[in-house]
Coordinates of C-alpha atoms in Angstrom, one line a residue:
X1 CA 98.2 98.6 104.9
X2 CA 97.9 101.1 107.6
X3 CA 100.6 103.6 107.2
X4 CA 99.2 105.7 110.2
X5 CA 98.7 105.3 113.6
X6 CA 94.9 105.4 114.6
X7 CA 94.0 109.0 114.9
X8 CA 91.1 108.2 118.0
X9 CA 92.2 109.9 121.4
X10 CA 90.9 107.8 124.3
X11 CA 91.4 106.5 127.8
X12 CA 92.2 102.6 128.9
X13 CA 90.8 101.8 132.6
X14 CA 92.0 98.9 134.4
X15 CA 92.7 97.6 137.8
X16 CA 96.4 97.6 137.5
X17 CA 98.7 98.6 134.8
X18 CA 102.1 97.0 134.4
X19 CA 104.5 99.5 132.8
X20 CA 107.3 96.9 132.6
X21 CA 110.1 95.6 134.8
X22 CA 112.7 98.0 136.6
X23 CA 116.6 97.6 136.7
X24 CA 115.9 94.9 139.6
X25 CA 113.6 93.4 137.5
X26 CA 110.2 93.9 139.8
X27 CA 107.2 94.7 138.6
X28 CA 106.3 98.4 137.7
X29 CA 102.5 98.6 138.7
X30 CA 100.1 101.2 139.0
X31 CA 96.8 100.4 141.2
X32 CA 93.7 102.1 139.1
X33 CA 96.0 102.9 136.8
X34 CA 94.8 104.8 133.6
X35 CA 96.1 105.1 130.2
X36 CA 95.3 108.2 128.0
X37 CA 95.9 107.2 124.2
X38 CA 96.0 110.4 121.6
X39 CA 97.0 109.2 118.2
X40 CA 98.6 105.6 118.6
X41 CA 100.7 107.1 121.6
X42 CA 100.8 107.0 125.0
X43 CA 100.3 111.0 126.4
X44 CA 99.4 110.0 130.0
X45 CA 99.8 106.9 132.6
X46 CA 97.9 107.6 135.7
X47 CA 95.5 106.8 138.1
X48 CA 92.2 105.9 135.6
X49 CA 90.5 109.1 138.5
X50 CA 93.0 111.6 137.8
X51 CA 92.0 111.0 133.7
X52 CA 88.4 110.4 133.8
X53 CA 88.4 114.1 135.7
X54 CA 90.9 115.7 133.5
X55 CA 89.2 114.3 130.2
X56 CA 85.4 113.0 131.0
X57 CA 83.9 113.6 127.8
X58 CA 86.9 110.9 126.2
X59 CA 85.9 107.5 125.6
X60 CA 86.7 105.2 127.4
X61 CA 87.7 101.4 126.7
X62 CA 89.1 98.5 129.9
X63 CA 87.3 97.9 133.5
X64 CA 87.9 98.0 136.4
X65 CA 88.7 94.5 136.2
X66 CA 91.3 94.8 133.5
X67 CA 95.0 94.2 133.9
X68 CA 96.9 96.2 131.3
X69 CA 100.6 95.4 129.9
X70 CA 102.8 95.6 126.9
X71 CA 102.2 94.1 123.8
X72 CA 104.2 91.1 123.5
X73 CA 106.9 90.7 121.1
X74 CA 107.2 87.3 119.4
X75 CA 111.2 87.7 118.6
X76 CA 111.3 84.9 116.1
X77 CA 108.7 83.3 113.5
X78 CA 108.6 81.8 110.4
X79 CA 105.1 80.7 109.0
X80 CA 101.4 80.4 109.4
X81 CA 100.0 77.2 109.4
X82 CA 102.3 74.6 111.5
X83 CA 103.7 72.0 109.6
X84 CA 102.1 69.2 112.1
X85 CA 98.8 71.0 110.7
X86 CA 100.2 69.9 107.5
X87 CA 101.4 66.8 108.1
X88 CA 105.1 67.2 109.4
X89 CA 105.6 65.3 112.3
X90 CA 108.0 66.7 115.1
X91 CA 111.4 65.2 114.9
X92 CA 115.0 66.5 114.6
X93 CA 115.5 69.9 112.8
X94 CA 118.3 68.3 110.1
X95 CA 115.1 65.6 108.9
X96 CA 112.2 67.8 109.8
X97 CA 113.3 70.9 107.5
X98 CA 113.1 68.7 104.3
X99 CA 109.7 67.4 104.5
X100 CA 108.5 71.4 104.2
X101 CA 108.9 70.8 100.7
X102 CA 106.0 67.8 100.6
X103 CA 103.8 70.3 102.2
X104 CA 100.6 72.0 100.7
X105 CA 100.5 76.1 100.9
X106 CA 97.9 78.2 101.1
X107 CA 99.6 81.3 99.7
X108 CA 101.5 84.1 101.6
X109 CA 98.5 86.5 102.4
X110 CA 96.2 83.2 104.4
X111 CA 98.9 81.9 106.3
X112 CA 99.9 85.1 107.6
X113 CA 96.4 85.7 108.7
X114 CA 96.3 82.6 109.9
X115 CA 99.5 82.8 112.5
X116 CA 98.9 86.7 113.3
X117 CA 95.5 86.0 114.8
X118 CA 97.0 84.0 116.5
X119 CA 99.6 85.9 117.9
X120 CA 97.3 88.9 118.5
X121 CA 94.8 86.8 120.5
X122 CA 97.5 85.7 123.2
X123 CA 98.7 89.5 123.3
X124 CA 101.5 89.6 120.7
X125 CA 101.3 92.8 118.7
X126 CA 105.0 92.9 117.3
X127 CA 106.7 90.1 115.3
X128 CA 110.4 89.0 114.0
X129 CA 108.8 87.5 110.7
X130 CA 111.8 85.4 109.2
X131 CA 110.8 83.7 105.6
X132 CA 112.0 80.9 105.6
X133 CA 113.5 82.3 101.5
X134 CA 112.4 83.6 98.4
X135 CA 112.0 81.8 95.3
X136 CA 112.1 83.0 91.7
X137 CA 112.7 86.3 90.2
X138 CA 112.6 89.9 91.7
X139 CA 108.9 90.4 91.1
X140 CA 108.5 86.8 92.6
X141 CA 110.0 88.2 96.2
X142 CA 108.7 92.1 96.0
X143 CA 104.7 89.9 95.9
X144 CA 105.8 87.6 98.7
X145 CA 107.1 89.9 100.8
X146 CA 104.4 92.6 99.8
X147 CA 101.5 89.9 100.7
X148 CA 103.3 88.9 104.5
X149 CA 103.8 92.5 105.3
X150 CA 100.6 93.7 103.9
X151 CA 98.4 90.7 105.9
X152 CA 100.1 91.5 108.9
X153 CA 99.3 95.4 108.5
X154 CA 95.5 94.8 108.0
X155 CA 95.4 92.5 110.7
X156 CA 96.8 95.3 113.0
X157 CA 100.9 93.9 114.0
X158 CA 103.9 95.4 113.9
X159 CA 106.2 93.2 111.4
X160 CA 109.8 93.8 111.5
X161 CA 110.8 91.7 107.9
X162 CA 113.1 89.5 106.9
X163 CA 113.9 86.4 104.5
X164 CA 116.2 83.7 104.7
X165 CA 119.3 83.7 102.7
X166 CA 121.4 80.8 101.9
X167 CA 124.0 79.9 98.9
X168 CA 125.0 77.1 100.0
X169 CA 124.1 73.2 101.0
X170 CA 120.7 73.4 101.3
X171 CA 120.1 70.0 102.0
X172 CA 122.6 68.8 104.2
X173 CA 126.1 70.1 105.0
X174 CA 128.1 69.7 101.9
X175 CA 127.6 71.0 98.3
X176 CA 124.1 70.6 96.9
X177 CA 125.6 69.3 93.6
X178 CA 127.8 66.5 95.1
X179 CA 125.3 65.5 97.0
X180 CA 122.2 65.1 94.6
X181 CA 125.1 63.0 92.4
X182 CA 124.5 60.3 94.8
X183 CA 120.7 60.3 94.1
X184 CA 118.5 58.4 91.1
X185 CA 119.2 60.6 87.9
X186 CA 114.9 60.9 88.4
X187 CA 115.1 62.2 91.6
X188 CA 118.4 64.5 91.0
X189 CA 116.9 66.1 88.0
X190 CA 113.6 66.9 89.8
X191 CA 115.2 68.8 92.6
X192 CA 118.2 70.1 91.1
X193 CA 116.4 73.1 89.2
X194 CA 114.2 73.6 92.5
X195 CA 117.3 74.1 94.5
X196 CA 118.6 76.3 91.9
X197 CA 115.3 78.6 92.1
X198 CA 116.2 78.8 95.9
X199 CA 119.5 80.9 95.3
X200 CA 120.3 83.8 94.3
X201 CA 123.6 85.9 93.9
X202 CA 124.2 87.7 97.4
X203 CA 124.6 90.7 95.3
X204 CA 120.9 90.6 94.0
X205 CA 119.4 90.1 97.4
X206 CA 121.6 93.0 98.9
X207 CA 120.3 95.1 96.4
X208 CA 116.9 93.7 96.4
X209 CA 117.0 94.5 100.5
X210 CA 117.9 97.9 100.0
X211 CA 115.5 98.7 97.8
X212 CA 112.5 97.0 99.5
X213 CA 113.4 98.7 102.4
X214 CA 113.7 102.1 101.4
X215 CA 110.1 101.7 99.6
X216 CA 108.7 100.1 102.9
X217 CA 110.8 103.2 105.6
X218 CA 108.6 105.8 103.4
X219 CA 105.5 103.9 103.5
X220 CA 105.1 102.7 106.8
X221 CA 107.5 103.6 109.2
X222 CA 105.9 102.7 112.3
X223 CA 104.5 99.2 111.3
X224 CA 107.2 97.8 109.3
X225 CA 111.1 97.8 109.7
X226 CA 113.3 95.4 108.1
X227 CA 116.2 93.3 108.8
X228 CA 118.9 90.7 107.0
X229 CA 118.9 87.0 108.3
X230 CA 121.7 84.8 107.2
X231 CA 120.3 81.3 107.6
X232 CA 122.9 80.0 109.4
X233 CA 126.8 78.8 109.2
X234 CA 126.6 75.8 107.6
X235 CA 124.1 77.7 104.9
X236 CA 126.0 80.6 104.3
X237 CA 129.8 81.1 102.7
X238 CA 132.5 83.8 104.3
X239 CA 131.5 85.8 101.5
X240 CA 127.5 86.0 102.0
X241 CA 128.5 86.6 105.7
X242 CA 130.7 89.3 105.4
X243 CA 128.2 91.0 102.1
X244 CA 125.5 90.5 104.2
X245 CA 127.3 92.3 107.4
X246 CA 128.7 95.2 105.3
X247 CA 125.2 95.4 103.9
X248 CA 123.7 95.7 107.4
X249 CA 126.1 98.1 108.7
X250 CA 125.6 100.9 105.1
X251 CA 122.4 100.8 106.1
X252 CA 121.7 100.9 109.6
X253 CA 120.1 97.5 110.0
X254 CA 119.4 94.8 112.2
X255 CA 120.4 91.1 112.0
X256 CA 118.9 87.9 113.2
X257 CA 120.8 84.5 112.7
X258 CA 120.0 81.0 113.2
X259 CA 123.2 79.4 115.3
X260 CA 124.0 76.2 116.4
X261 CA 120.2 75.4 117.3
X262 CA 121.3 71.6 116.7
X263 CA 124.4 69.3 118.2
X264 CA 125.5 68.5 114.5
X265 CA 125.4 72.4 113.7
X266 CA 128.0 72.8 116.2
X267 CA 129.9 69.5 115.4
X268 CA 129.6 71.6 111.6
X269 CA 131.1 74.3 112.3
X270 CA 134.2 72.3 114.8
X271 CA 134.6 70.1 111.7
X272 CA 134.7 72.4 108.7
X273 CA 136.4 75.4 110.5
X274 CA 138.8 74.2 113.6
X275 CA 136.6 76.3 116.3
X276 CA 133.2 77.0 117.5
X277 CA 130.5 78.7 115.1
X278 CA 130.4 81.9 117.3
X279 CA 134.5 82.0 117.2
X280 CA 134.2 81.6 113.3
X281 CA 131.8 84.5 113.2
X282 CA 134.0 86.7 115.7
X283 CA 137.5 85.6 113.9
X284 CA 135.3 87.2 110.0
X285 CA 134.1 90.4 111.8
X286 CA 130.7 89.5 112.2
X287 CA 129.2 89.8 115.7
X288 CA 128.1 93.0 116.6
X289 CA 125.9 95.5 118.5
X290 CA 122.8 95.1 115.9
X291 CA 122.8 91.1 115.6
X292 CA 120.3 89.0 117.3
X293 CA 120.9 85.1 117.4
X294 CA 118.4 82.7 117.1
X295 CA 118.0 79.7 119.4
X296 CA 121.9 79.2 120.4
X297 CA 121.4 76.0 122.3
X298 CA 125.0 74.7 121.6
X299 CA 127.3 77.5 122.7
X300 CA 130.1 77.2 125.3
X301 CA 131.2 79.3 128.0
X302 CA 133.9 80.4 125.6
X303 CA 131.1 81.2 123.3
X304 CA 129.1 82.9 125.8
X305 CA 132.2 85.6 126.7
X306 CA 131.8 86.2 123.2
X307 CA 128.9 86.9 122.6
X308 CA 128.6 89.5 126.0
X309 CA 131.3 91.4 124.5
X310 CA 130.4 91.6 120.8
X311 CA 126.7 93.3 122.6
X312 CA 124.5 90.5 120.5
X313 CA 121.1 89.3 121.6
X314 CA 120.2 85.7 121.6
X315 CA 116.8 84.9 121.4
X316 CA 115.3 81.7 123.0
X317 CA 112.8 79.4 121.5
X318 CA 111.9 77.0 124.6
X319 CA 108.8 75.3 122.5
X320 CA 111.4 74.5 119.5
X321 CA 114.2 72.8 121.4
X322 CA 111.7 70.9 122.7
X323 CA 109.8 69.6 120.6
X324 CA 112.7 69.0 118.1
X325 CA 114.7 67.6 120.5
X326 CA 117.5 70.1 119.8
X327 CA 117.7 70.6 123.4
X328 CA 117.8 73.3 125.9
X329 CA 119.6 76.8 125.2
X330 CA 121.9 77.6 128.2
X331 CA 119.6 80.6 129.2
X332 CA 120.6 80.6 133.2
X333 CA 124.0 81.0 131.6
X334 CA 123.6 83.8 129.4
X335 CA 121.9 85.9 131.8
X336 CA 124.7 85.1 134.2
X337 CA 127.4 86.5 131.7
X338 CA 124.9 89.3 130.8
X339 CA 123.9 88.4 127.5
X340 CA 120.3 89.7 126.8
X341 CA 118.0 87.1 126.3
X342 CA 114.4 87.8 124.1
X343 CA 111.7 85.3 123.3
X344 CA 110.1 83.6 120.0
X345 CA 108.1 80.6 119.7
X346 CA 109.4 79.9 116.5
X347 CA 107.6 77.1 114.1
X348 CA 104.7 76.7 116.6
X349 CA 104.5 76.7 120.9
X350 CA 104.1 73.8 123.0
X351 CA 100.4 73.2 122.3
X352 CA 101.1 73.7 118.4
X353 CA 99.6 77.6 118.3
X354 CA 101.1 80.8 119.0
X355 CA 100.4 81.8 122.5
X356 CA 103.1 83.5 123.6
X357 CA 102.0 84.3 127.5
X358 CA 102.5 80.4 127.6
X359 CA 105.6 80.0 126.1
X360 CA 106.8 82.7 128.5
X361 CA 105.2 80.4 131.4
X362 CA 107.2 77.3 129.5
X363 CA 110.7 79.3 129.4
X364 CA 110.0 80.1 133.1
X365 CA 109.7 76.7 134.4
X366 CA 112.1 74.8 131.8
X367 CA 115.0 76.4 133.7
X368 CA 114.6 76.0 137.5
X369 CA 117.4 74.0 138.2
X370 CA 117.5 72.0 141.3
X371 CA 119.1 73.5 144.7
X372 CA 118.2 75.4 147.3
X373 CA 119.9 78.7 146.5
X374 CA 120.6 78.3 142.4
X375 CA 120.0 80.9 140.2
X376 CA 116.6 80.7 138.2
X377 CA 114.8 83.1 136.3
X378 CA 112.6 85.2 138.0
X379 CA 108.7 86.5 136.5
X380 CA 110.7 89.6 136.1
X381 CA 113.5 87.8 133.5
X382 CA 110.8 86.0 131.4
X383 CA 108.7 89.4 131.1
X384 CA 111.6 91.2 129.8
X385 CA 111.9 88.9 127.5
X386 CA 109.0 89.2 125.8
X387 CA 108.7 92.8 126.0
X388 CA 111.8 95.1 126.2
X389 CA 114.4 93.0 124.9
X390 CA 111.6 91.9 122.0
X391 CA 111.6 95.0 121.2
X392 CA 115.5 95.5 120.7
X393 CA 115.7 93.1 118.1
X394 CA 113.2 94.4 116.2
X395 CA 113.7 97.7 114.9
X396 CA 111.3 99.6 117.1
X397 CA 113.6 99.7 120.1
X398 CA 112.4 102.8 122.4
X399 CA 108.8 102.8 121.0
X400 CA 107.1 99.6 121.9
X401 CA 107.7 96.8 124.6
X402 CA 106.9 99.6 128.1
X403 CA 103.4 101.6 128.4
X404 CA 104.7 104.9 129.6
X405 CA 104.7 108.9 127.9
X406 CA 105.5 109.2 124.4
X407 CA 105.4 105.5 123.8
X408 CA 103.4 103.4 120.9
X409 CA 100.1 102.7 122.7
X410 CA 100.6 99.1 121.9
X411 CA 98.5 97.7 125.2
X412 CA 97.0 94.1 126.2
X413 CA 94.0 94.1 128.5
X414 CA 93.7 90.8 129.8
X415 CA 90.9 89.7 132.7
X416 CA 91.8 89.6 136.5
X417 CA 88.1 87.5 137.1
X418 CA 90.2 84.7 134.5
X419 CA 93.5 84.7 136.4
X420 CA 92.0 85.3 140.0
X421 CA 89.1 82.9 140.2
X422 CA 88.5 81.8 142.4
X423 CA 91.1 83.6 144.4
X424 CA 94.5 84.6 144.3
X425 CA 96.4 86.2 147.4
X426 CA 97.4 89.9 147.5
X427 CA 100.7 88.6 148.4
X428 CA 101.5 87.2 144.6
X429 CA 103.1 89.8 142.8
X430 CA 101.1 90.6 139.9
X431 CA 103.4 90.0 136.8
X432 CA 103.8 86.3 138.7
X433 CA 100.1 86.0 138.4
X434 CA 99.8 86.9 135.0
X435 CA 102.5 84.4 133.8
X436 CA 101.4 81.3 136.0
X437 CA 97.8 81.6 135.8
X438 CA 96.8 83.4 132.6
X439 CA 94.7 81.1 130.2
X440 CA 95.4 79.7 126.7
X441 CA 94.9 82.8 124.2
X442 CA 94.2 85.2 127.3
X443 CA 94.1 88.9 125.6
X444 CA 90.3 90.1 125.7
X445 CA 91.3 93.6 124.3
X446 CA 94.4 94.7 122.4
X447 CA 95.4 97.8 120.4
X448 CA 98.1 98.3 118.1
X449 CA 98.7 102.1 117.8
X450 CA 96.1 102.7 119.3
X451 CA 94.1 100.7 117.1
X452 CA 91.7 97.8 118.5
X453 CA 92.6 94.7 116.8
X454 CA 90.9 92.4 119.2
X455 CA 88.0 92.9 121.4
X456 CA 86.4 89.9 123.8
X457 CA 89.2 87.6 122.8
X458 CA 88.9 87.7 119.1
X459 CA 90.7 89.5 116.4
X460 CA 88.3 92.0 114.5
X461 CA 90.5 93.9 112.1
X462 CA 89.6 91.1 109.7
X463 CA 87.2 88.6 109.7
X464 CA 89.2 85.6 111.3
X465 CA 86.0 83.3 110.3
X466 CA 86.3 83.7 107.1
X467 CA 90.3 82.8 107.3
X468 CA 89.6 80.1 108.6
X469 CA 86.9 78.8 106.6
X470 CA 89.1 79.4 103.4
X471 CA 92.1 78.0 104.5
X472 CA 90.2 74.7 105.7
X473 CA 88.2 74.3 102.0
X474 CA 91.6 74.8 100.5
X475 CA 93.3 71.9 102.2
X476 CA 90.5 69.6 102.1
X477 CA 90.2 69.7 98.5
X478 CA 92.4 67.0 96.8
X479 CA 96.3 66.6 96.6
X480 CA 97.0 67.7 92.8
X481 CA 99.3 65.8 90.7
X482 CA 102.0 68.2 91.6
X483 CA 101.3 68.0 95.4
X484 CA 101.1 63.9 95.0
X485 CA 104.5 64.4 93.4
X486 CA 106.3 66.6 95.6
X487 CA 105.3 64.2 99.0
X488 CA 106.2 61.3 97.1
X489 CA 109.7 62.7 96.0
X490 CA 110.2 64.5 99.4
X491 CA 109.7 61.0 101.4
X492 CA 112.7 59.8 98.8
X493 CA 114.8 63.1 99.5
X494 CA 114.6 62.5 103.2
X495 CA 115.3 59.0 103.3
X496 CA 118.6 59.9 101.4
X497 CA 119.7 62.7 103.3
X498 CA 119.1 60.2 106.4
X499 CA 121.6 58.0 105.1
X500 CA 124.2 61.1 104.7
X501 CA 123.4 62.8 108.2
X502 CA 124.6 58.9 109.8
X503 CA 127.7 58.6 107.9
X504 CA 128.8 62.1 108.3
X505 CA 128.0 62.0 112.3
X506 CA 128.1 58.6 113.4
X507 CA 126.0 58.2 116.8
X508 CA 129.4 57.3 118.5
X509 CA 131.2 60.3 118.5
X510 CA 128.5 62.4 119.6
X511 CA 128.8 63.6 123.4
X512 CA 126.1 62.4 126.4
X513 CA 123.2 65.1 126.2
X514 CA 122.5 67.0 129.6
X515 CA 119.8 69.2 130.6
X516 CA 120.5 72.6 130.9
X517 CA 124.0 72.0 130.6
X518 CA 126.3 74.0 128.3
X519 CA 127.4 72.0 125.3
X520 CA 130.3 70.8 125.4
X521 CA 131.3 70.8 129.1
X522 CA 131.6 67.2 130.9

């Protein structure tokens, strides 16, 4: 844990620094710009002359061939190792969640490690860490998330917390009971108490929350701030909604919510409650100011209005609706209506890692639409995304996601010789540079704080080798009787819940899928 920022004062050189994006969304860069750093905050951003003559006996860390920006913030993850890693293949979300419970674990501090260096290598320094739950007792869930938040403090990110809650139909969308009826008594009476281990009262995790994050405010206010995540609609009753809100609201915290990421969670919510999920969540008092959205692929126009008014965020996962075929979140749309839009690369990115300069490149090109004069999302949109609006779902909101005075110095160094070479006109603005031709896990410095936590492109605030080298003996070793067991049931669990999903949402009645379209309209 580092509860303090690192106390070193210092100066950053580079060729340009990119403060962020102005109201017109154009770059903010300073030519020779200089970065004074006096415990983990920004004091000065100048011209790297003006501070090497004010301050020459500082240290002094960058080049002359440096580009220097924001940390990144990754606005939505869930685990370390991908489940392709562990043998999950891509497919649709409602038969691709269920095989997570076939797969091997390496426990919570590894695969942590494991995603963070990640993260931290492509320029990330802030996450949205979402568990994907908690399992067992109270002592059970103050280790887990003791061991995530701990991992990523060593390792040098910012973590704002939070765990998935759910209390209802955890397997598909009706009752959990009902449906594991319909099973072989073998195969019901093996998942029925796992299930149960999976759920909680609301009222224990409220409290749970509140305690957690009272312990975590006094220990590490600056690298760690927590949040509530309802799992979704079809995962969470009126009640746990609306306990969960109140909760949020007594104590001042943020929200992020999975929503209508899939078709058939839209078709849910239409089915069950007579209106779209985001009018459902309107009509029970619960969108507002402090709740972030995850994916939001399926909302309307209607939806849309909504959402601008109630001030929510949405944050889009490009890589995810992609590679689960869920589709592709209206984002032309929502910045249209004014809806702030962030960035996460959820599960995994496009190339099955967590570089999040290239998901910002994969969000920039997945929605140019065709025509001459149609709105499409400038370099200016996609770094905002990733930066400012990152940081206001987070919980650190006004201290991370620009490099200016009284900031966090949370700064990537990244090498113009890599993007440039062999040449690049003057005429490219430089943020376009940096998000078209930056290269897989680009970041050759960063600092966190004003801690280093990567230096020539690899993390050294732990030893990343030796990570690695554990996690891959662990997995090689072989499948125990329990891990043979809990493939072979989960292979029989999905096959089942494949059966349900057709009957429930015949092929049929489902509408025409169309790219960058918003659901729902002809």
């Amino acid at each position: 844990m580092n509860e303090k920022p690192d106390g070193r004062e210092f100066l950053i050189r580079s060729r340009a620094t990119i403060a962020g994006v102005d109201e017109t969304l154009r770059e903010e860069v300073l030519e020779g710009g200089g970065i004074h750093v006096r415990d983990g905050v920004v004091v000065a951003v100048k011209p790297f002359a003006e501070l090497a003559a004010d301050h020459p006996d500082l240290p002094v860390e960058g080049s002359a061939d440096a580009i220097a920006f924001p940390g990144l913030v990754n606005g939505h993850h869930h685990s370390g190792l991908t489940p392709f890693q562990l043998g999950v293949p891509y497919g649709p979300l409602e038969l691709w969640l269920p095989q997570f419970r076939g797969m091997r674990y390496v426990g919570h501090r590894l695969d942590t490690l494991y995603s963070a260096i990640e993260m931290l290598e492509s320029g990330t320094t802030t996450v949205q860490h979402i568990h994907p739950g908690l399992t067992g007792d109270l002592d059970s869930w103050t280790d887990l998330s003791d061991k995530v938040i701990g991992a990523y403090r060593d390792i040098g990110m910012r973590v704002s917390f939070s765990f998935m809650i759910r209390d209802r139909n955890q397997l598909v969308h009706e009752d959990d009971e009902p449906f594991l009826t319909g099973l072989p008594e073998e195969d019901a009476a093996y998942w029925r108490p796992k299930l149960a281990a999976n759920k909680a009262p609301v009222a224990s995790y409220m409290n749970w929350f509140e305690a957690r994050k009272t312990v975590w405010s006094k220990a590490d206010p600056d690298g760690v701030s927590w949040q509530l995540a309802p799992a979704n609609l079809h995962w969470c009753t009126d009640d746990c909604l609306t306990a969960i809100f109140d909760t949020a609201k007594r104590t001042g915290s943020k929200i992020h919510m999975h929503l209508v990421e899939t078709r058939l969670q839209a078709e849910f919510a239409r089915t069950t409650y007579g209106k779209s999920a985001i009018r459902h969540l309107a009509d029970l008092g619960c969108l507002t100011g402090n709740l972030t959205l995850g994916h939001g692929i399926w909302l309307d126009a209607n939806d849309l209005d909504l959402v601008r008014e109630c001030g929510c965020t949405i944050c889009h996962n490009a890589s995810s609706g992609l590679r689960l075929a869920s589709g592709v979140a209206p984002v032309n749309e929502m910045i249209g209506t004014g809806v702030p839009v962030c960035l996460g690369i959820d599960q995994a990115g496009i190339n099955d890692d967590r570089d999040m300069l290239q998901e910002m490149r994969l969000a920039w090109a997945l929605h140019r639409e065709p025509g001459l004069n149609t709105f499409r999302p400038s370099a200016g949109h996609v770094f905002q995304m990733a930066t400012e609006h990152g940081a206001s779902t987070t919980g650190f909101a006004g201290r991370i996601g620009r490099l200016g005075v009284g900031k966090a110095a949370d700064v990537v160094l990244v090498d113009w010789s890599d993007i440039a070479r062999p040449f690049v006109d003057d005429r490219m603005p430089l943020i376009d540079a940096l998000l078209q031709r930056s290269r897989q896990m680009a970041a050759k410095s960063v600092f966190v704080g004003g801690r280093k936590v990567v230096s020539g492109g690899k993390v050294i605030s732990i030893d990343r080798d030796a990570v690695f080298e554990e996690i891959g003996a662990m997995l090689s070793a072989p499948l125990s009787s329990t891990e043979t067991e809990a493939r072979e049931r989960t292979a029989t669990l999905v096959q089942h819940m494949a059966r349900w999903f057709d009957a429930r949402y015949p092929e049929e009645n489902r509408t025409a899928y169309r790219f960058n379209a918003i659901a729902g309209q002809a």
